[in-house]
Amino acid sequence: MEGDNVYIPHVMKIEKVIQETGNIKTFHFNFKDQSQKDKFTFKSGQFAEYSIFGEGEATFCVSSSPTRMDHLEFSVMKAGKVTAAIHELQEGDEIGFRGPYGNWFPLDLLQGKNLVFVGGGIGLAPLRSLIWNVIDNRDSYGDVIVLYGARSPADLSFKYDLEAWDKGDAIDMYTTVDRGDDAWTGRVGLIPPVLEEIGPSAQDTVAITCGPPIMIKFTLQSLAKLGFTPEQIVTTLEMKMKCGIGKCGRCNIGNIYVCKDGPVFTYAQIQNFLSDEF
Amino acid sequence: MGNKKIKKDQLNTLFNELSKDCSVLVPTRSKGYIGFDLWDENNGDFIGWYKNTTIPLKANFFPKVEDMFRFNKGEGGYEIKEILPEEESQIIFGVRPCDARALKIIGTLFADTYKDPYFLKRRENAILIGLGCNEPCDTCFCASMGASPGESQDVDLLCTDMGDELLFETVSKKGEDLLSNMRGLSDSSDGDSSKAKELREAANNKIQRKIDTSNLKEKMRANFENREYWENVSMKCMSCGICTYVCPTCHCFDIHDENNKKDGLRVRNWDSCKFPLFTRMPMENPRHEKWRRVRQRYHHKFEYYDMNFGVIACTGCGRCIRECPVNVDVTQIITGIQSL
């Protein structure tokens, strides 16, 4: 990192690779330069640009919690050229990292409230940053529910988190799969009906949700049925990003640039967007 | 400090003098198009034929392709070497008011929140000498876009073509300093100034194309979901992207790596919202249909940019009209929206 050129990435070292599912991996990584690490801060919900030198950059949230700065984490679903190259990474390999960018989950709004986290598939990645953040400041929040779902037991990511949250008494943990298998003894069902069955009260509560668009669509309907207003629902959006800093021109929804104005929005804000292009 | 003037046949001598201290760029024809390139004695005759550059001035500050840094994998891992533009100061002569204004408009974005060192460094090191248009093209509509063919506040010095002579007027401090150091110029008279004023007024009156920007934001917003309109106006568009490449305010870019994992370059290049790949994600593409991309381009310029930066990102240079292979005309599109 020279000077203050925003496009120059930090060089980071991969410390651990976790195969989450068939096509999702989580990477623990750290600054090569300790002095840069000491200066670095971020907030839950922010993202960064990760590079595989020679292949290019891709955008992912920082999925670890700012309350646990021993190392940073990000999770990647293999989907294209850069993500395939990321999946090749081994412990000890180096990547580029610039960020953090974007806004973050509104801790001010969440403090003192009951929280309902609803995550689907890899959508738990940004939420888990906040969930660990909440757990580490548990006294600042009311009841906390986490509902996580995936298509099948093999598609559940972050099983170590799910287990830890289930065992601990900090949060009420619910896990569901769309379809079980022979070994699965847990809940079977789509996220929205399971959410309605759990039936959290909307009173003094904020729901934070992230997942595939179709899941979000029906989860919003279920939350509405449970009495949540658009102001009480927070989500984080994903759009094609490149620069991460509001200049390259692709991630806009109307005049809103997801990289700069987001990625975290309340549903009330999203309803006011000028465009349906997301 | 007063204004100055110079005989046109003395211009090459002036450029020669200026070239001793910094690079001087002038409108130059090469490889089939006109752009700003280094002056030499063979390309100093542009005043006779020059209307405007094919490639806008932005290309000198935000090039089509530019290296951002070099990475190199040695024994100790990756080393990164920033590649910044050279510190050399530049005089760019012959800048049209529309392009100077466009540079200011995109400069706002490049300086916003996260500073873009590549653009800003070049901008900092450049002195713009404008050249007002006495004979605007029939595609020009700058007069509708808060500009005027013969005037500019966005340059350092402004020249007016007075026939045998060029009048130099000071616009900025940077320009004033430069003018006081330029040799071979003579003082101009009040008569020169009033002649220049007449020429500007005449040029302004020659602009045929007009668009109405009053309440345009609101009008566009109200018609955002008018799919029929956007499908109609985008029907003939071939998604070739030339409008975005020749546009002095289009600034969308891509970042990619070249060479291999061991030793390579991170590179930035122009991209275009007219290309379907621009917003493609693995699972979806919010602007997969052509009419959505066309709508994005006009909304970005005439609505979103105005909302975010308080200025419309179009200066009426008319290049997109001139270069479009199927005659898509921005003035018709905007006029069409106003009449909805």
Short mmCIF file of N, CA and C in Angstrom, two decimals, chain A residues 57-59 79-83 238-242 248-252 277, chain B residues 254 271-289 293:
data_model
loop_
_atom_site.label_atom_id
_atom_site.label_comp_id
_atom_site.label_asym_id
_atom_site.label_seq_id
_atom_site.Cartn_x
_atom_site.Cartn_y
_atom_site.Cartn_z
N GLU A 57 -10.54 -8.75 -9.62
CA GLU A 57 -11.17 -8.47 -8.33
C GLU A 57 -12.61 -8.95 -8.28
N ALA A 58 -13.07 -9.27 -7.08
CA ALA A 58 -14.48 -9.60 -6.87
C ALA A 58 -14.90 -9.05 -5.51
N THR A 59 -16.20 -8.87 -5.35
CA THR A 59 -16.75 -8.20 -4.18
C THR A 59 -17.38 -9.19 -3.21
N ALA A 79 -18.72 -19.27 -8.79
CA ALA A 79 -19.72 -18.94 -9.81
C ALA A 79 -19.11 -18.45 -11.11
N GLY A 80 -17.92 -17.91 -11.08
CA GLY A 80 -17.33 -17.36 -12.31
C GLY A 80 -15.82 -17.49 -12.27
N LYS A 81 -15.15 -16.70 -13.10
CA LYS A 81 -13.71 -16.81 -13.28
C LYS A 81 -12.94 -16.50 -11.99
N VAL A 82 -13.25 -15.34 -11.40
CA VAL A 82 -12.49 -14.93 -10.21
C VAL A 82 -12.83 -15.83 -9.02
N THR A 83 -14.12 -16.16 -8.87
CA THR A 83 -14.49 -17.00 -7.72
C THR A 83 -13.90 -18.40 -7.86
N GLU A 238 -27.19 -7.14 -3.03
CA GLU A 238 -26.04 -7.51 -3.83
C GLU A 238 -26.29 -7.07 -5.26
N MET A 239 -25.32 -6.34 -5.81
CA MET A 239 -25.37 -5.98 -7.23
C MET A 239 -23.97 -6.17 -7.76
N LYS A 240 -23.88 -6.24 -9.08
CA LYS A 240 -22.55 -6.32 -9.67
C LYS A 240 -21.76 -5.07 -9.27
N MET A 241 -20.63 -5.27 -8.64
CA MET A 241 -19.78 -4.13 -8.27
C MET A 241 -18.40 -4.36 -8.84
N LYS A 242 -17.68 -3.27 -9.00
CA LYS A 242 -16.33 -3.40 -9.52
C LYS A 242 -15.38 -2.51 -8.73
N CYS A 248 -17.48 3.39 -10.93
CA CYS A 248 -17.43 2.61 -12.17
C CYS A 248 -18.78 2.46 -12.84
N GLY A 249 -19.86 2.75 -12.11
CA GLY A 249 -21.15 2.92 -12.77
C GLY A 249 -22.06 1.73 -12.93
N ARG A 250 -21.78 0.57 -12.29
CA ARG A 250 -22.68 -0.55 -12.58
C ARG A 250 -23.67 -0.91 -11.50
N CYS A 251 -23.45 -0.57 -10.26
CA CYS A 251 -24.27 -1.14 -9.19
C CYS A 251 -25.45 -0.26 -8.79
N ASN A 252 -25.82 0.70 -9.66
CA ASN A 252 -26.89 1.61 -9.25
C ASN A 252 -28.27 0.98 -9.38
N GLU A 277 -34.83 -2.31 -10.81
CA GLU A 277 -33.76 -3.11 -11.41
C GLU A 277 -32.88 -3.82 -10.38
N ASP B 254 -14.11 -0.56 -16.24
CA ASP B 254 -13.89 -1.91 -15.74
C ASP B 254 -12.46 -1.97 -15.22
N ASP B 271 -15.65 1.13 -19.97
CA ASP B 271 -16.68 0.12 -20.15
C ASP B 271 -17.95 0.87 -20.57
N SER B 272 -19.02 0.16 -20.81
CA SER B 272 -20.21 0.83 -21.29
C SER B 272 -21.48 0.17 -20.76
N CYS B 273 -22.40 1.01 -20.29
CA CYS B 273 -23.68 0.51 -19.80
C CYS B 273 -24.53 -0.04 -20.94
N LYS B 274 -24.08 0.14 -22.17
CA LYS B 274 -24.82 -0.40 -23.32
C LYS B 274 -24.51 -1.88 -23.54
N PHE B 275 -23.49 -2.37 -22.89
CA PHE B 275 -23.12 -3.78 -23.07
C PHE B 275 -23.84 -4.65 -22.03
N PRO B 276 -24.46 -5.74 -22.47
CA PRO B 276 -25.17 -6.59 -21.52
C PRO B 276 -24.27 -7.17 -20.42
N LEU B 277 -22.98 -7.36 -20.73
CA LEU B 277 -22.09 -7.96 -19.72
C LEU B 277 -21.78 -7.00 -18.58
N PHE B 278 -22.04 -5.73 -18.81
CA PHE B 278 -21.67 -4.69 -17.83
C PHE B 278 -22.22 -5.00 -16.44
N THR B 279 -23.46 -5.46 -16.38
CA THR B 279 -24.08 -5.70 -15.06
C THR B 279 -24.38 -7.18 -14.82
N ARG B 280 -23.82 -8.03 -15.65
CA ARG B 280 -24.16 -9.45 -15.49
C ARG B 280 -23.54 -10.05 -14.25
N MET B 281 -24.36 -10.73 -13.50
CA MET B 281 -23.89 -11.46 -12.31
C MET B 281 -24.11 -12.94 -12.61
N PRO B 282 -23.49 -13.82 -11.81
CA PRO B 282 -23.63 -15.25 -12.11
C PRO B 282 -25.09 -15.71 -12.25
N MET B 283 -25.95 -15.23 -11.38
CA MET B 283 -27.32 -15.73 -11.38
C MET B 283 -28.31 -14.84 -12.12
N GLU B 284 -27.97 -13.57 -12.27
CA GLU B 284 -28.97 -12.67 -12.84
C GLU B 284 -28.30 -11.45 -13.47
N ASN B 285 -29.11 -10.67 -14.15
CA ASN B 285 -28.62 -9.42 -14.73
C ASN B 285 -29.75 -8.39 -14.68
N PRO B 286 -29.60 -7.36 -13.87
CA PRO B 286 -30.70 -6.40 -13.74
C PRO B 286 -30.99 -5.63 -15.03
N ARG B 287 -30.02 -5.56 -15.94
CA ARG B 287 -30.28 -4.82 -17.19
C ARG B 287 -29.99 -5.73 -18.39
N HIS B 288 -30.64 -6.89 -18.36
CA HIS B 288 -30.38 -7.87 -19.43
C HIS B 288 -31.08 -7.48 -20.73
N GLU B 289 -32.15 -6.67 -20.65
CA GLU B 289 -32.84 -6.28 -21.88
C GLU B 289 -32.31 -4.94 -22.38
N ARG B 293 -31.11 -0.99 -20.69
CA ARG B 293 -29.78 -0.38 -20.76
C ARG B 293 -29.86 1.01 -21.36
#
